[in-house]
Amino acid sequence: MVLQNSMKINDIYKWSVEKGIDADPRGRERVEKVLERRREKFEKLSGEEKAEFDRESLYNPYSDTRVLHVADDREIKKALVGIDIEAAEILLAKQLGDIDLVISHHPAGRAYTDLHEVMDVQVDIMNSYGVPVNVAESLMREKMSEVSRSINPRNTWRAVDAAKLLGVNFICLHTVADNHAEKFLREKIEAESFERVEDVLKFLGEIEEYKKAKEMGMGPTMFSGRPENRCGNICVEMTGGTEPPAKLFGSMAQAGIGTIISMHVAEDSKKEAEAARMNIVVTGHMSSDSIGMNFILDDIEKQGVEIVPCSGLIRVSR
Ligand SMILES: [Fe+2]
């Protein structure tokens, strides 16, 4: 796919999906296989089941990345981009007056209700770090169902409703962006051989987004272990919808992981990691999400789209 000089909503969306596949930790070939399996399953559905099926998922492997509302399919010259977009940011776009498109990182609408589906990628990621695939798969299934139930009662369409009422174009780019954060950090970390956790923290602190986050009081920090601890094998966990289940931290330790680098870690996972004597480095949520988004925004910006950051986005051009 080649980027065009004038970009419409669908060009930005499709480009982001392609770029997300390029950075997917499973590799393009495996992603194509997943899509192929999905298409085969779809063909076997009844007419009624087909009608309810999200056909976009036959081409886009990321359930949390979607076009949410097209009010006016015009050329996009200026986009308001944030980590979380709620009705407030939709109103902000309207108030600014010259915004052609609002881009959220975190999903809304159906992309939010279907967020759990994208978590499947974590089975392959954990397997790549040595966790047996059957263990990773079984633990992830439990977590996916838990995430689906926790999202179920939420007001997931609120921002989309606001966009419809105010006539604002609206899309969300979640895992397609997080894949880039994971690839970027994993490649950098694997290229170095850090001995102590403090070396990792120093290295992270030199990345532009984390530098700015530090000034804002939300730089990379340790949740478990001590800076002078040896790292052992390092796992970078940045993509796959949301964080892995707590029990998986024990399995990761058994698989030989000594330090996990994650953008956020829940309390029960922290306890599991501590029990397994694992070091946890939390890079920070908004800053890590920003790294992934910046890789996509750089391309869009080069096509002449002005980016207006809002709602937690730390914009850095590379
Ligand atoms: Fe996030």
Short mmCIF file of C-alpha atoms and ligand atoms in Angstrom, two decimals:
data_model
loop_
_atom_site.label_atom_id
_atom_site.label_comp_id
_atom_site.label_asym_id
_atom_site.label_seq_id
_atom_site.Cartn_x
_atom_site.Cartn_y
_atom_site.Cartn_z
CA MET A 1 0.00 0.00 0.00
CA VAL A 2 1.35 3.44 -0.94
CA LEU A 3 0.51 6.56 1.00
CA GLN A 4 -1.17 9.32 -0.97
CA ASN A 5 -0.61 13.00 -0.59
CA SER A 6 -4.24 13.72 0.10
CA MET A 7 -5.65 11.50 2.80
CA LYS A 8 -9.25 10.68 3.58
CA ILE A 9 -10.52 8.85 6.67
CA ASN A 10 -10.33 5.41 5.08
CA ASP A 11 -6.78 6.01 3.80
CA ILE A 12 -5.61 6.82 7.33
CA TYR A 13 -7.48 3.84 8.79
CA LYS A 14 -6.28 1.31 6.21
CA TRP A 15 -2.71 2.59 6.31
CA SER A 16 -2.69 2.26 10.12
CA VAL A 17 -3.93 -1.35 9.92
CA GLU A 18 -1.25 -2.27 7.35
CA LYS A 19 1.43 -0.57 9.43
CA GLY A 20 0.09 -2.36 12.52
CA ILE A 21 0.45 -5.73 10.76
CA ASP A 22 4.03 -4.82 9.76
CA ALA A 23 4.89 -4.32 13.44
CA ASP A 24 2.81 -7.24 14.74
CA PRO A 25 4.88 -9.44 17.09
CA ARG A 26 3.44 -12.55 15.37
CA GLY A 27 4.78 -11.49 11.97
CA ARG A 28 2.71 -10.82 8.83
CA GLU A 29 2.54 -14.46 7.74
CA ARG A 30 0.99 -15.61 11.02
CA VAL A 31 -1.47 -12.69 10.99
CA GLU A 32 -2.55 -13.65 7.44
CA LYS A 33 -3.14 -17.20 8.70
CA VAL A 34 -5.35 -15.90 11.54
CA LEU A 35 -7.39 -13.90 9.00
CA GLU A 36 -7.63 -16.91 6.71
CA ARG A 37 -9.00 -19.06 9.55
CA ARG A 38 -11.53 -16.36 10.39
CA ARG A 39 -12.72 -16.21 6.78
CA GLU A 40 -13.12 -20.00 6.68
CA LYS A 41 -15.18 -19.90 9.90
CA PHE A 42 -17.29 -17.04 8.52
CA GLU A 43 -18.14 -19.03 5.40
CA LYS A 44 -19.56 -21.82 7.57
CA LEU A 45 -21.93 -19.50 9.50
CA SER A 46 -25.68 -19.45 8.94
CA GLY A 47 -27.28 -16.47 7.19
CA GLU A 48 -28.47 -15.03 10.50
CA GLU A 49 -25.03 -15.42 12.10
CA LYS A 50 -23.38 -13.81 9.07
CA ALA A 51 -25.67 -10.79 9.38
CA GLU A 52 -24.45 -10.18 12.95
CA PHE A 53 -20.79 -10.88 12.15
CA ASP A 54 -18.35 -7.95 12.17
CA ARG A 55 -17.20 -8.27 8.54
CA GLU A 56 -14.46 -5.73 9.03
CA SER A 57 -12.68 -8.38 11.12
CA LEU A 58 -12.18 -10.47 7.96
CA TYR A 59 -9.59 -7.93 6.74
CA ASN A 60 -8.55 -6.07 9.87
CA PRO A 61 -7.09 -8.41 12.53
CA TYR A 62 -7.49 -5.77 15.27
CA SER A 63 -10.96 -5.59 16.82
CA ASP A 64 -10.02 -2.43 18.71
CA THR A 65 -9.13 -0.35 15.63
CA ARG A 66 -12.09 0.97 13.67
CA VAL A 67 -13.70 3.88 11.83
CA LEU A 68 -16.29 4.94 14.42
CA HIS A 69 -18.18 7.71 12.65
CA VAL A 70 -17.99 9.37 9.25
CA ALA A 71 -19.88 12.65 9.27
CA ASP A 72 -18.26 14.11 6.15
CA ASP A 73 -15.82 12.11 4.02
CA ARG A 74 -13.55 15.02 3.16
CA GLU A 75 -9.79 15.33 2.77
CA ILE A 76 -8.12 15.35 6.19
CA LYS A 77 -5.88 18.36 6.75
CA LYS A 78 -5.99 18.62 10.53
CA ALA A 79 -6.56 15.89 13.12
CA LEU A 80 -7.13 16.16 16.86
CA VAL A 81 -5.39 13.13 18.41
CA GLY A 82 -5.65 11.92 22.01
CA ILE A 83 -5.04 8.81 24.09
CA ASP A 84 -8.63 8.86 25.39
CA ILE A 85 -11.39 10.58 23.47
CA GLU A 86 -14.62 11.24 25.32
CA ALA A 87 -17.55 13.56 24.60
CA ALA A 88 -15.40 16.40 26.05
CA GLU A 89 -12.75 15.99 23.32
CA ILE A 90 -15.43 15.72 20.61
CA LEU A 91 -16.80 19.05 21.86
CA LEU A 92 -13.23 20.40 21.91
CA ALA A 93 -12.82 19.44 18.24
CA LYS A 94 -16.05 21.26 17.41
CA GLN A 95 -14.96 24.30 19.41
CA LEU A 96 -11.56 24.46 17.67
CA GLY A 97 -13.55 24.68 14.46
CA ASP A 98 -11.05 23.43 11.85
CA ILE A 99 -10.62 19.78 12.88
CA ASP A 100 -11.33 17.31 10.06
CA LEU A 101 -10.90 14.13 12.09
CA VAL A 102 -10.64 13.07 15.73
CA ILE A 103 -8.31 10.11 16.38
CA SER A 104 -8.47 8.26 19.67
CA HIS A 105 -5.89 5.71 20.79
CA HIS A 106 -8.13 3.84 23.22
CA PRO A 107 -11.13 2.23 21.57
CA ALA A 108 -14.74 3.39 21.67
CA GLY A 109 -18.03 1.96 20.38
CA ARG A 110 -17.82 -1.58 19.01
CA ALA A 111 -14.02 -1.37 19.00
CA TYR A 112 -14.28 -1.11 22.79
CA THR A 113 -16.91 -3.80 23.33
CA ASP A 114 -14.78 -6.18 21.20
CA LEU A 115 -11.45 -5.20 22.80
CA HIS A 116 -10.96 -8.64 24.40
CA GLU A 117 -10.74 -10.32 20.97
CA VAL A 118 -7.40 -8.72 20.19
CA MET A 119 -5.84 -10.19 23.35
CA ASP A 120 -5.26 -13.46 21.55
CA VAL A 121 -1.96 -12.03 20.25
CA GLN A 122 -0.55 -12.33 23.78
CA VAL A 123 -0.58 -16.14 23.51
CA ASP A 124 2.04 -15.91 20.74
CA ILE A 125 4.00 -13.20 22.55
CA MET A 126 4.19 -15.20 25.79
CA ASN A 127 5.06 -18.32 23.81
CA SER A 128 7.93 -16.39 22.20
CA TYR A 129 9.32 -15.80 25.72
CA GLY A 130 9.17 -19.51 26.53
CA VAL A 131 5.76 -19.90 28.23
CA PRO A 132 4.22 -23.16 26.95
CA VAL A 133 1.51 -22.32 24.42
CA ASN A 134 -1.13 -24.43 26.19
CA VAL A 135 -0.54 -22.56 29.48
CA ALA A 136 -0.56 -19.13 27.81
CA GLU A 137 -3.69 -19.98 25.83
CA SER A 138 -5.67 -21.32 28.75
CA LEU A 139 -4.78 -18.37 31.03
CA MET A 140 -5.49 -15.84 28.26
CA ARG A 141 -8.92 -17.34 27.55
CA GLU A 142 -9.91 -16.80 31.19
CA LYS A 143 -8.63 -13.22 31.09
CA MET A 144 -10.35 -12.45 27.76
CA SER A 145 -13.68 -13.55 29.16
CA GLU A 146 -13.07 -11.50 32.33
CA VAL A 147 -12.24 -8.38 30.25
CA SER A 148 -15.33 -8.90 28.09
CA ARG A 149 -17.54 -9.12 31.21
CA SER A 150 -15.91 -6.05 32.77
CA ILE A 151 -16.55 -3.94 29.63
CA ASN A 152 -20.12 -5.23 29.22
CA PRO A 153 -21.85 -2.73 31.57
CA ARG A 154 -19.85 0.31 30.42
CA ASN A 155 -21.15 3.22 28.36
CA THR A 156 -18.96 2.29 25.39
CA TRP A 157 -20.78 4.32 22.70
CA ARG A 158 -20.86 7.64 24.56
CA ALA A 159 -18.15 9.44 22.57
CA VAL A 160 -19.43 8.00 19.26
CA ASP A 161 -22.92 9.32 20.10
CA ALA A 162 -21.41 12.77 20.71
CA ALA A 163 -19.54 12.59 17.38
CA LYS A 164 -22.80 11.71 15.59
CA LEU A 165 -24.69 14.58 17.20
CA LEU A 166 -21.98 17.14 16.44
CA GLY A 167 -21.06 15.82 12.99
CA VAL A 168 -17.44 14.97 13.87
CA ASN A 169 -15.37 12.34 12.00
CA PHE A 170 -14.02 9.84 14.51
CA ILE A 171 -11.69 6.81 14.41
CA CYS A 172 -9.67 4.81 16.96
CA LEU A 173 -6.24 3.20 16.50
CA HIS A 174 -5.35 0.94 19.42
CA THR A 175 -3.40 -2.31 18.90
CA VAL A 176 -2.08 -1.08 15.53
CA ALA A 177 -0.23 1.58 17.54
CA ASP A 178 0.71 -0.55 20.57
CA ASN A 179 2.42 -3.03 18.22
CA HIS A 180 4.90 -0.26 17.35
CA ALA A 181 5.63 0.55 20.99
CA GLU A 182 6.36 -3.15 21.61
CA LYS A 183 8.52 -3.55 18.49
CA PHE A 184 10.46 -0.35 19.16
CA LEU A 185 11.24 -1.20 22.80
CA ARG A 186 11.83 -4.94 22.25
CA GLU A 187 14.32 -4.31 19.44
CA LYS A 188 16.16 -1.65 21.46
CA ILE A 189 16.29 -3.79 24.61
CA GLU A 190 17.39 -6.92 22.74
CA ALA A 191 20.16 -4.94 21.04
CA GLU A 192 21.63 -4.01 24.45
CA SER A 193 22.63 -6.45 27.14
CA PHE A 194 21.64 -4.79 30.37
CA GLU A 195 23.04 -6.22 33.56
CA ARG A 196 21.05 -4.34 36.22
CA VAL A 197 17.53 -2.99 36.31
CA GLU A 198 18.89 0.51 36.95
CA ASP A 199 20.62 0.31 33.54
CA VAL A 200 17.23 -0.41 31.95
CA LEU A 201 15.66 2.53 33.80
CA LYS A 202 18.47 4.85 32.67
CA PHE A 203 18.06 3.66 29.07
CA LEU A 204 14.27 4.16 29.14
CA GLY A 205 14.70 7.61 30.66
CA GLU A 206 16.60 8.69 27.53
CA ILE A 207 13.67 7.95 25.20
CA GLU A 208 12.02 11.28 24.32
CA GLU A 209 8.45 10.40 25.36
CA TYR A 210 9.67 9.07 28.74
CA LYS A 211 11.93 12.11 29.20
CA LYS A 212 8.87 14.36 28.85
CA ALA A 213 6.80 12.03 31.05
CA LYS A 214 9.48 12.29 33.76
CA GLU A 215 9.11 16.09 33.74
CA MET A 216 5.36 15.56 34.13
CA GLY A 217 5.88 13.27 37.15
CA MET A 218 4.98 10.05 35.35
CA GLY A 219 8.31 8.62 34.17
CA PRO A 220 9.33 4.95 34.15
CA THR A 221 9.38 3.43 37.62
CA MET A 222 9.80 0.11 39.46
CA PHE A 223 6.79 -1.71 40.87
CA SER A 224 8.69 -4.76 42.10
CA GLY A 225 12.34 -5.54 42.84
CA ARG A 226 15.20 -3.10 43.34
CA PRO A 227 17.20 -1.00 40.84
CA GLU A 228 20.45 -2.80 41.73
CA ASN A 229 18.91 -6.23 40.95
CA ARG A 230 20.22 -8.25 38.00
CA CYS A 231 17.79 -8.15 35.06
CA GLY A 232 18.01 -11.77 33.92
CA ASN A 233 15.95 -12.32 30.78
CA ILE A 234 13.82 -9.29 29.92
CA CYS A 235 10.26 -9.44 28.58
CA VAL A 236 8.73 -6.36 26.92
CA GLU A 237 4.94 -6.45 27.25
CA MET A 238 3.26 -3.51 25.47
CA THR A 239 0.56 -4.78 23.13
CA GLY A 240 -2.44 -7.12 23.01
CA GLY A 241 -5.40 -5.03 24.17
CA THR A 242 -4.71 -4.95 27.87
CA GLU A 243 -2.27 -6.42 30.36
CA PRO A 244 -1.82 -10.19 30.77
CA PRO A 245 -3.54 -12.15 33.58
CA ALA A 246 -1.83 -12.11 36.97
CA LYS A 247 -1.27 -15.89 36.94
CA LEU A 248 0.79 -15.53 33.76
CA PHE A 249 3.47 -13.65 35.70
CA GLY A 250 4.25 -16.87 37.61
CA SER A 251 4.45 -18.82 34.35
CA MET A 252 6.75 -16.17 32.87
CA ALA A 253 9.09 -16.51 35.86
CA GLN A 254 9.09 -20.30 35.40
CA ALA A 255 9.91 -19.76 31.72
CA GLY A 256 13.03 -17.84 32.79
CA ILE A 257 11.91 -14.21 32.67
CA GLY A 258 13.66 -12.12 35.33
CA THR A 259 12.38 -8.65 34.47
CA ILE A 260 9.17 -7.52 32.83
CA ILE A 261 8.82 -4.12 31.19
CA SER A 262 5.19 -3.11 30.90
CA MET A 263 3.23 0.11 30.42
CA HIS A 264 0.93 -0.64 33.39
CA VAL A 265 0.63 -3.49 35.88
CA ALA A 266 -2.36 -4.29 38.12
CA GLU A 267 -1.95 -4.92 41.84
CA ASP A 268 -2.65 -8.68 41.69
CA SER A 269 -0.03 -9.08 38.92
CA LYS A 270 2.47 -7.13 41.02
CA LYS A 271 1.89 -9.59 43.89
CA GLU A 272 2.40 -12.61 41.60
CA ALA A 273 5.61 -11.08 40.23
CA GLU A 274 6.91 -10.34 43.71
CA ALA A 275 6.17 -13.91 44.84
CA ALA A 276 8.14 -15.13 41.79
CA ARG A 277 11.03 -12.72 42.60
CA MET A 278 10.53 -10.98 39.28
CA ASN A 279 11.47 -7.33 38.69
CA ILE A 280 8.75 -5.11 37.24
CA VAL A 281 9.56 -1.90 35.38
CA VAL A 282 6.44 0.14 34.62
CA THR A 283 7.18 2.53 31.78
CA GLY A 284 4.03 4.63 32.17
CA HIS A 285 0.70 4.44 30.39
CA MET A 286 0.19 7.72 28.47
CA SER A 287 3.86 7.95 27.45
CA SER A 288 4.04 4.34 26.18
CA ASP A 289 0.75 4.69 24.29
CA SER A 290 2.20 7.89 22.82
CA ILE A 291 5.28 6.04 21.47
CA GLY A 292 3.08 3.66 19.47
CA MET A 293 0.81 6.44 18.20
CA ASN A 294 3.78 8.62 17.21
CA PHE A 295 5.01 5.98 14.75
CA ILE A 296 1.68 6.15 12.92
CA LEU A 297 1.26 9.92 13.27
CA ASP A 298 4.72 10.55 11.76
CA ASP A 299 3.55 8.93 8.49
CA ILE A 300 0.24 10.76 8.48
CA GLU A 301 1.95 14.08 9.22
CA LYS A 302 4.36 13.55 6.31
CA GLN A 303 1.32 13.40 4.03
CA GLY A 304 0.41 16.94 5.04
CA VAL A 305 -1.99 16.26 7.92
CA GLU A 306 -1.47 18.63 10.84
CA ILE A 307 -1.57 16.81 14.19
CA VAL A 308 -3.08 18.55 17.20
CA PRO A 309 -2.24 16.52 20.33
CA CYS A 310 -4.70 16.37 23.24
CA SER A 311 -5.81 14.09 26.08
CA GLY A 312 -2.50 12.63 27.24
CA LEU A 313 -0.76 12.31 23.88
CA ILE A 314 2.94 13.22 24.17
CA ARG A 315 3.75 14.06 20.56
CA VAL A 316 7.31 13.34 19.44
CA SER A 317 8.31 13.20 15.74
CA ARG A 318 11.01 10.77 14.61
FE FE B 1 -3.43 2.17 26.75
#
